[in-house]
Coordinates of C-alpha atoms and ligand atoms in Angstrom, one line a residue:
M18 CA 135.9 79.1 -41.8
L19 CA 138.8 78.4 -39.4
S20 CA 142.3 79.8 -40.1
G21 CA 145.1 77.3 -40.9
S22 CA 146.5 77.2 -37.4
A23 CA 143.0 77.0 -35.7
E24 CA 142.2 74.1 -38.1
R25 CA 145.4 72.3 -37.2
K26 CA 144.6 72.7 -33.5
R27 CA 141.1 71.4 -34.0
I28 CA 142.4 68.4 -35.9
R29 CA 144.9 67.7 -33.2
S30 CA 142.5 68.1 -30.3
L31 CA 140.2 65.6 -31.8
G32 CA 142.9 63.3 -33.0
E33 CA 141.5 63.6 -36.5
H34 CA 143.8 61.8 -38.8
L35 CA 141.8 59.9 -41.4
T36 CA 143.1 56.6 -42.7
P37 CA 143.7 56.5 -46.5
S38 CA 141.4 53.9 -48.0
S39 CA 144.4 52.2 -49.6
V40 CA 145.6 51.2 -46.1
F41 CA 142.3 49.4 -45.5
T42 CA 142.3 47.7 -49.0
E43 CA 145.9 46.6 -48.8
F44 CA 146.4 45.6 -45.2
I45 CA 143.0 45.0 -43.5
M46 CA 140.6 43.7 -46.1
P47 CA 142.8 40.6 -46.9
K48 CA 142.6 39.6 -43.3
I49 CA 138.9 39.7 -42.9
E50 CA 137.3 39.0 -46.2
G51 CA 136.5 35.3 -45.5
R52 CA 134.6 36.3 -42.4
I53 CA 132.5 39.3 -43.4
Y54 CA 129.1 37.7 -42.6
E55 CA 130.2 36.4 -39.2
Y56 CA 130.5 39.8 -37.4
I57 CA 128.9 43.1 -36.7
W58 CA 131.5 45.6 -38.0
I59 CA 131.9 48.8 -36.0
D60 CA 134.2 51.8 -35.9
L61 CA 133.5 53.9 -32.7
F62 CA 135.7 56.7 -34.1
S63 CA 134.7 56.4 -37.7
G64 CA 135.6 59.7 -39.3
E65 CA 134.4 59.4 -42.9
G66 CA 133.9 55.7 -42.5
N67 CA 137.0 54.6 -44.5
L68 CA 137.8 51.6 -42.3
I69 CA 134.4 49.9 -42.5
L70 CA 132.3 51.1 -45.5
P71 CA 134.6 49.6 -48.1
I72 CA 133.5 46.2 -46.8
L73 CA 130.4 46.8 -48.8
E74 CA 132.4 46.5 -52.0
R75 CA 132.4 42.7 -51.2
I76 CA 128.7 42.5 -51.0
P77 CA 126.5 42.2 -54.1
V78 CA 124.7 45.5 -54.7
A79 CA 121.3 44.0 -54.2
E80 CA 122.2 42.7 -50.8
R81 CA 124.0 45.7 -49.5
A82 CA 121.1 47.5 -47.7
E83 CA 120.2 44.3 -45.8
F84 CA 123.9 43.6 -44.9
F85 CA 124.4 47.2 -43.8
S86 CA 121.4 47.2 -41.6
R87 CA 122.5 44.1 -39.7
H88 CA 126.2 44.3 -39.8
I89 CA 127.5 47.9 -39.8
Y90 CA 127.6 50.6 -37.1
L91 CA 129.6 53.8 -37.2
F92 CA 130.0 56.5 -34.6
D93 CA 131.9 59.8 -34.4
I94 CA 131.8 62.7 -32.0
Q95 CA 131.7 65.2 -34.8
E96 CA 128.4 65.8 -36.7
K97 CA 130.4 66.8 -39.7
M98 CA 132.1 63.4 -39.8
V99 CA 128.8 61.6 -39.3
K100 CA 127.4 63.5 -42.3
K101 CA 130.3 62.5 -44.5
S102 CA 130.0 58.9 -43.5
I103 CA 126.3 58.9 -44.3
E104 CA 127.1 60.4 -47.8
N105 CA 129.8 57.8 -48.2
A106 CA 127.3 55.0 -47.3
I107 CA 124.8 56.4 -49.8
S108 CA 127.4 56.3 -52.5
Y109 CA 127.6 52.5 -51.8
G110 CA 123.9 52.3 -52.5
I111 CA 122.6 52.4 -48.9
P112 CA 119.3 54.3 -48.5
E113 CA 119.7 57.6 -46.6
K114 CA 117.3 56.7 -43.8
L115 CA 119.0 53.4 -43.2
A116 CA 122.4 55.1 -43.2
E117 CA 121.2 57.6 -40.6
S118 CA 120.0 54.8 -38.3
N119 CA 123.4 53.0 -38.1
I120 CA 125.8 56.0 -38.4
L121 CA 125.5 58.1 -35.3
A122 CA 127.0 61.0 -33.4
K123 CA 128.3 60.0 -30.0
D124 CA 131.1 60.5 -27.6
T125 CA 132.2 56.9 -27.6
L126 CA 135.3 57.5 -25.5
D127 CA 132.9 58.5 -22.7
E128 CA 130.3 55.7 -23.2
F129 CA 130.0 52.5 -25.2
P130 CA 126.9 52.6 -27.4
D131 CA 124.0 50.7 -25.9
I132 CA 122.8 49.2 -29.3
L133 CA 126.0 47.2 -29.4
R134 CA 125.4 45.4 -26.2
R135 CA 122.7 43.2 -27.6
T136 CA 123.7 42.2 -31.1
A137 CA 123.0 38.9 -32.8
N138 CA 126.6 38.4 -34.0
P139 CA 129.8 39.2 -32.2
V140 CA 131.3 42.7 -32.6
F141 CA 134.5 43.2 -34.6
H142 CA 135.9 46.7 -34.0
I143 CA 138.1 48.2 -36.7
T144 CA 139.3 51.6 -35.9
N145 CA 141.9 54.3 -35.9
P146 CA 141.0 56.1 -32.7
P147 CA 142.0 59.6 -31.7
Y148 CA 145.6 59.8 -30.4
L149 CA 146.5 62.4 -27.9
Y150 CA 149.1 62.1 -25.2
I151 CA 147.9 63.2 -21.8
G152 CA 150.9 65.6 -21.5
Y153 CA 149.5 67.5 -24.5
I154 CA 146.0 67.4 -23.3
A155 CA 147.0 69.0 -20.0
K156 CA 148.4 72.0 -21.9
Q157 CA 145.7 72.2 -24.5
K158 CA 143.1 75.0 -24.6
E159 CA 140.8 73.7 -27.3
R160 CA 139.3 70.8 -25.5
P161 CA 140.3 71.0 -21.8
G162 CA 137.5 68.5 -21.1
N163 CA 139.6 65.7 -22.6
I164 CA 141.4 65.3 -19.4
R165 CA 138.3 63.9 -17.7
Y166 CA 138.7 60.7 -19.7
F167 CA 141.8 59.9 -17.6
T168 CA 140.0 59.7 -14.3
G169 CA 138.5 56.9 -12.3
E170 CA 139.2 53.5 -13.8
N171 CA 141.3 55.1 -16.6
K172 CA 143.7 56.6 -14.2
G173 CA 147.3 56.0 -15.2
L174 CA 146.5 55.6 -18.9
Q175 CA 148.6 58.0 -21.0
D176 CA 146.8 58.6 -24.3
L177 CA 143.3 58.8 -25.8
Y178 CA 143.9 55.7 -27.9
Q179 CA 144.4 53.7 -24.7
I180 CA 141.0 54.8 -23.3
A181 CA 139.5 53.4 -26.5
L182 CA 141.3 50.0 -26.1
M183 CA 140.2 49.8 -22.4
N184 CA 136.6 50.5 -23.3
D185 CA 136.7 47.5 -25.7
L186 CA 138.2 45.3 -23.1
R187 CA 135.5 46.3 -20.6
N188 CA 132.8 45.5 -23.1
S189 CA 134.4 42.2 -24.0
I190 CA 134.9 42.9 -27.7
S191 CA 136.2 39.7 -29.2
Q192 CA 138.2 41.0 -32.2
M193 CA 139.8 44.3 -32.8
I194 CA 142.0 45.9 -35.5
Y195 CA 143.5 49.1 -34.2
I196 CA 145.7 51.6 -36.0
I197 CA 147.6 53.1 -33.1
P198 CA 150.9 54.7 -32.3
S199 CA 153.8 52.2 -32.4
N200 CA 154.6 53.2 -28.9
F201 CA 151.9 50.8 -27.9
I202 CA 154.3 48.0 -28.8
F203 CA 157.7 49.7 -28.1
G204 CA 157.0 52.4 -25.5
H205 CA 158.1 52.3 -21.8
S206 CA 156.3 54.6 -19.4
V207 CA 153.8 55.8 -22.1
S208 CA 152.4 52.3 -22.6
N209 CA 153.4 49.9 -19.9
Q210 CA 150.1 50.1 -18.1
I211 CA 147.9 49.7 -21.2
R212 CA 149.9 46.7 -22.4
R213 CA 149.7 45.1 -19.0
N214 CA 146.0 45.6 -18.8
L215 CA 145.0 44.8 -22.3
L216 CA 147.4 41.9 -23.0
S217 CA 146.3 40.0 -20.0
S218 CA 143.0 39.4 -21.9
Y219 CA 144.0 39.8 -25.6
N220 CA 146.6 38.2 -27.9
I221 CA 148.2 40.1 -30.7
K222 CA 147.7 37.9 -33.7
D223 CA 149.5 40.0 -36.3
A224 CA 150.8 43.5 -36.8
I225 CA 152.0 45.8 -39.5
I226 CA 154.5 48.4 -38.3
F227 CA 155.0 51.5 -40.4
E228 CA 158.2 53.5 -40.2
K229 CA 157.0 55.9 -42.8
R230 CA 154.3 58.6 -42.9
I231 CA 150.8 57.4 -43.6
F232 CA 148.7 60.3 -42.5
E233 CA 148.7 63.8 -43.9
N234 CA 148.7 65.7 -40.7
T235 CA 150.8 63.7 -38.2
G236 CA 154.2 62.2 -38.2
T237 CA 153.3 59.8 -35.4
N238 CA 154.6 56.3 -36.2
V239 CA 151.7 53.9 -36.3
A240 CA 151.1 50.2 -36.3
I241 CA 148.1 48.2 -37.3
C242 CA 147.5 45.7 -34.5
F243 CA 145.2 42.7 -34.8
F244 CA 143.8 41.7 -31.3
E245 CA 141.9 38.7 -30.3
K246 CA 140.3 38.0 -27.0
T247 CA 141.7 35.1 -25.0
N248 CA 140.6 33.6 -21.7
L249 CA 144.1 32.5 -20.8
E250 CA 146.6 35.0 -19.7
S251 CA 150.0 34.0 -21.1
D252 CA 153.5 34.9 -20.0
T253 CA 154.6 35.4 -23.6
I254 CA 152.8 36.7 -26.7
K255 CA 154.5 35.8 -29.9
F256 CA 153.5 37.2 -33.3
T257 CA 154.9 37.9 -36.7
A258 CA 154.7 41.5 -38.0
L259 CA 155.5 43.2 -41.3
K260 CA 157.7 46.1 -40.8
I261 CA 157.4 48.7 -43.5
N262 CA 160.0 51.5 -44.2
A263 CA 162.3 51.7 -47.2
S264 CA 161.8 48.0 -47.5
I265 CA 159.2 45.5 -46.2
R266 CA 160.4 42.8 -43.8
K267 CA 158.9 40.1 -41.6
R268 CA 159.9 40.1 -38.0
I269 CA 159.0 37.8 -35.1
Y270 CA 158.2 39.5 -31.8
T271 CA 158.1 37.8 -28.4
L272 CA 156.5 40.0 -25.7
K273 CA 157.1 38.9 -22.1
K274 CA 154.9 39.6 -19.2
D275 CA 158.0 40.2 -17.1
S276 CA 159.0 43.1 -19.4
D277 CA 155.4 44.6 -19.4
Y278 CA 154.9 42.9 -22.8
R279 CA 157.3 45.5 -24.4
A280 CA 158.9 44.7 -27.7
G281 CA 162.6 45.5 -28.0
S282 CA 163.4 44.6 -24.4
Y283 CA 166.4 42.6 -25.5
F284 CA 168.7 45.7 -25.1
D285 CA 167.6 46.2 -21.5
E286 CA 168.1 42.5 -20.7
Y287 CA 171.5 42.6 -22.3
V288 CA 172.8 45.6 -20.4
Q289 CA 171.4 44.3 -17.1
K290 CA 173.0 40.9 -17.5
K291 CA 176.4 42.3 -18.6
R292 CA 176.6 45.2 -16.2
K293 CA 180.1 45.6 -14.7
N294 CA 179.6 49.1 -13.3
L295 CA 183.4 49.9 -13.5
L296 CA 182.9 53.2 -15.5
N297 CA 181.3 56.3 -14.1
V298 CA 179.9 58.3 -17.0
N299 CA 179.1 62.0 -17.1
Y300 CA 177.8 64.1 -20.1
Y301 CA 178.5 67.6 -21.2
L302 CA 181.2 70.2 -20.8
K303 CA 179.3 73.2 -19.7
K304 CA 180.3 76.8 -20.3
E305 CA 180.1 77.4 -16.6
E306 CA 182.8 74.8 -15.9
I307 CA 185.0 76.5 -18.5
D308 CA 184.4 79.9 -16.8
R309 CA 185.3 78.5 -13.4
N310 CA 188.5 77.0 -14.8
T311 CA 190.2 79.8 -16.8
G312 CA 194.0 79.7 -17.2
W313 CA 196.8 79.8 -19.7
I314 CA 196.3 76.6 -21.8
A315 CA 194.7 77.2 -25.2
V316 CA 192.0 74.7 -26.4
T317 CA 189.7 74.8 -29.3
L318 CA 186.2 73.7 -28.4
L319 CA 183.2 73.0 -30.6
N320 CA 180.1 75.0 -29.8
S321 CA 177.4 72.2 -29.9
K322 CA 174.6 74.7 -30.2
E323 CA 175.9 77.0 -33.0
Y324 CA 175.5 75.5 -36.5
K325 CA 176.5 77.8 -39.3
G326 CA 177.1 77.1 -43.0
G327 CA 176.6 73.3 -42.6
K328 CA 178.9 72.9 -39.5
Y329 CA 179.3 73.6 -35.9
T330 CA 181.4 76.7 -35.0
K331 CA 184.5 76.5 -32.8
R332 CA 185.9 78.8 -30.2
K333 CA 189.3 79.2 -28.5
F334 CA 189.3 79.2 -24.7
F335 CA 192.2 79.5 -22.1
I336 CA 191.8 77.0 -19.3
N337 CA 193.7 75.7 -16.3
E338 CA 195.7 72.5 -16.0
N339 CA 192.9 70.7 -14.1
L340 CA 190.2 71.1 -16.8
Y341 CA 192.8 70.6 -19.5
S342 CA 193.7 67.2 -18.2
K343 CA 190.0 66.2 -17.8
I344 CA 189.3 67.3 -21.4
R345 CA 192.4 65.6 -22.8
S346 CA 191.7 62.3 -21.2
N347 CA 188.1 62.3 -22.6
P348 CA 188.5 63.3 -26.3
V349 CA 185.3 61.6 -27.2
F350 CA 181.7 62.6 -28.0
L351 CA 178.4 60.8 -28.2
R352 CA 176.5 61.1 -31.4
S353 CA 173.0 60.2 -30.1
V354 CA 171.2 60.4 -33.4
D355 CA 172.0 58.8 -36.7
T356 CA 173.0 61.4 -39.3
G357 CA 171.4 59.3 -42.1
S358 CA 174.7 58.5 -43.8
E359 CA 176.3 55.1 -43.6
N360 CA 179.2 56.2 -41.4
G361 CA 177.2 58.6 -39.3
K362 CA 175.5 56.1 -37.1
A363 CA 174.8 56.9 -33.4
G364 CA 177.9 56.0 -31.3
L365 CA 181.1 57.3 -29.7
Y366 CA 183.5 59.2 -31.9
S367 CA 186.8 61.0 -31.6
I368 CA 186.3 64.7 -31.3
K369 CA 189.7 65.3 -33.1
E370 CA 188.8 63.0 -36.0
V371 CA 185.3 64.3 -36.6
Y372 CA 185.5 67.9 -35.7
D373 CA 189.2 68.7 -35.4
A374 CA 188.7 70.1 -31.9
D375 CA 189.8 69.4 -28.4
G376 CA 186.4 69.2 -26.9
V377 CA 182.7 70.0 -27.2
Y378 CA 181.0 72.6 -25.0
V379 CA 177.4 73.6 -24.4
E380 CA 176.2 77.0 -23.2
G381 CA 172.7 77.3 -21.6
N382 CA 170.2 74.5 -22.1
T383 CA 171.6 71.1 -23.1
Y384 CA 170.2 69.3 -26.1
R385 CA 170.4 65.6 -26.1
T386 CA 170.5 65.3 -29.9
N387 CA 173.5 67.6 -30.4
P388 CA 177.1 66.2 -30.0
I389 CA 177.9 65.6 -26.3
Q390 CA 181.3 65.3 -24.8
V391 CA 181.5 62.2 -22.6
F392 CA 183.5 62.1 -19.4
I393 CA 184.6 58.8 -18.0
E394 CA 185.9 58.1 -14.5
P395 CA 188.4 56.7 -13.6
R396 CA 190.5 58.4 -16.2
L397 CA 191.5 56.0 -19.0
S398 CA 194.7 55.8 -21.1
E399 CA 194.5 56.6 -24.8
K400 CA 194.7 52.9 -25.5
Q401 CA 191.9 52.1 -23.1
M402 CA 189.7 54.9 -24.4
N403 CA 190.1 53.6 -28.0
F404 CA 189.2 50.2 -26.8
V405 CA 186.0 51.6 -25.1
I406 CA 185.0 53.5 -28.2
G407 CA 185.5 50.4 -30.4
N408 CA 183.8 48.1 -28.1
F409 CA 180.8 50.4 -27.5
N410 CA 180.2 50.9 -31.2
K411 CA 180.7 47.3 -32.1
T412 CA 178.2 46.1 -29.4
L413 CA 175.7 48.9 -30.2
N414 CA 175.7 47.9 -33.9
R415 CA 175.4 44.2 -33.1
L416 CA 172.4 44.9 -30.8
R417 CA 170.9 47.1 -33.5
E418 CA 171.2 44.4 -36.1
K419 CA 169.8 41.8 -33.8
T420 CA 166.8 43.9 -32.8
D421 CA 166.4 46.0 -35.9
S422 CA 167.2 49.0 -33.7
E423 CA 163.9 48.6 -31.9
F424 CA 165.3 49.7 -28.5
M425 CA 166.1 53.1 -30.1
T426 CA 163.5 55.9 -30.8
T427 CA 162.7 56.6 -34.4
Y428 CA 164.0 60.1 -35.0
K429 CA 162.7 61.2 -38.3
Y430 CA 161.1 59.8 -41.4
T431 CA 163.8 59.1 -43.9
N432 CA 162.0 58.4 -47.2
N433 CA 165.2 59.2 -49.1
S434 CA 167.6 57.4 -46.8
R435 CA 168.7 53.7 -46.8
Y436 CA 167.9 53.3 -43.1
T437 CA 165.6 54.9 -40.5
R438 CA 167.3 57.4 -38.4
K439 CA 167.2 56.5 -34.7
Y440 CA 168.0 58.1 -31.4
L441 CA 170.0 56.4 -28.6
G442 CA 169.0 57.7 -25.1
L443 CA 171.7 59.0 -22.9
N444 CA 170.7 56.5 -20.2
Q445 CA 171.0 53.7 -22.8
A446 CA 174.5 54.9 -23.8
R447 CA 175.5 55.0 -20.1
A448 CA 174.1 51.5 -19.5
L449 CA 176.0 50.2 -22.5
L450 CA 179.2 51.8 -21.3
E451 CA 178.7 50.2 -17.9
T452 CA 179.0 46.8 -19.6
I453 CA 182.6 47.5 -20.8
V454 CA 185.8 46.5 -19.0
P455 CA 188.5 48.8 -20.4
Ligands
LIG517 C1 142.1 59.3 -36.1 S1 140.5 59.8 -36.7 C2 140.1 58.3 -37.5 C3 138.9 58.3 -38.3 C4 138.6 56.9 -39.0 N1 138.6 55.8 -38.0 C5 139.7 56.7 -40.0 O1 140.5 55.8 -39.7 O2 139.7 57.3 -41.0 C6 139.7 59.8 -35.2 C7 138.2 60.2 -35.2 O3 137.7 60.1 -33.9 C8 136.8 61.1 -33.7 N2 136.7 61.3 -32.2 C9 137.5 62.0 -31.4 N3 137.1 62.0 -30.2 C10 136.0 61.2 -30.1 C11 135.1 60.8 -29.1 N4 135.3 61.1 -27.8 N5 134.1 60.0 -29.4 C12 133.9 59.6 -30.7 N6 134.7 60.0 -31.8 C13 135.7 60.8 -31.5 C14 137.3 62.3 -34.5 O4 136.2 63.2 -34.8 C15 137.9 61.6 -35.7 O5 137.0 61.5 -36.8

């Protein structure tokens, strides 16, 4: 028996996050039920078989064994999972011997099963593959061998789920339904290559994007993506998706080849087009700078790393005229993460009004999610600074509304909040400031 932490490590190293059957019944079954007899249904990373075996519920009991033998194949690297899938199949009335012939143990990231190369019907792959970012794999001790998947033709891919997708492309699978991290749709460097490779041969027909937890052991945001092979590479891929968080909404996505088929590229296009480059932006008032500029002027500064009794602590410093003037002309901080309350959205705020302090300092490592004092050159008058703050927040919120905040990173699940908390990158804040003429 593994200890709790060893079990968590094992689960993580194999990307073992089983899909609740309700996800299949609610979101996948309705899309395939008219076509059950047309395909061979496979899951190459099948866990307990939750994404395929429930199809049997639509088949009359007397025909199930026949249907199973011709239409279902499941694979998993773990014997334990294969055993569970076999038991699961038996519970649907499939004879044990037959279940054992179509549910097999295999490392399918390494090699596509031979039996699937010569099937009578086309293959339809429904899966929730292992997810593991290459950066974690490199540090991980449990399965150091995982790194070998990223060599040769897979070089440049960033996550195990991407290897799974590429294997399907190489084996010309015509239809796939994948439950994968939403970064497949929204990510930059983590997913530019896989989108470029995959979407030159596949369309996204549909998607369901979750901004709430659906697995027990991982907080990764996931989406169900419906892929269909196409012979024509297109410059744009357009699809409607359901987005599910506190509410359920329909959204239309247009992915452009020029933007590596990334959703949420509107923000980047906006800042690029409107760029004026008049303001030079720097972040953080560091303790070293205060120490280098001691003097006789008293200031009260917020310690952005010390949070006690529900608020940041403050400290008095004595500084020289030079630093005082710099701090006084930039009495503004960046809130990079939504607090969750209606008036706590990410944006620029007055340090005086929010914290009743003159500035915000940081000692040691900087944290991009804590309040950050922003320094703008050339120095602005109070009126100009107020204009910049107002304009920044107004534009940011307008862009958020237009894109449903998709250019920002989801920060935390907020089951009890009215909106999903998001993080605005420091480079994004800088790029937006560079569009403003004070
Ligand atoms: C995220 S789970 C999903 C299981 C199932 N598809 C579901 O949705 O419930 C991923 C599964 O892939 C299996 N797996 C991990 N690496 C694998 C590999 N190289 N080859 C085959 N299966 C693998 C794990 O054992 C695990 O059961």
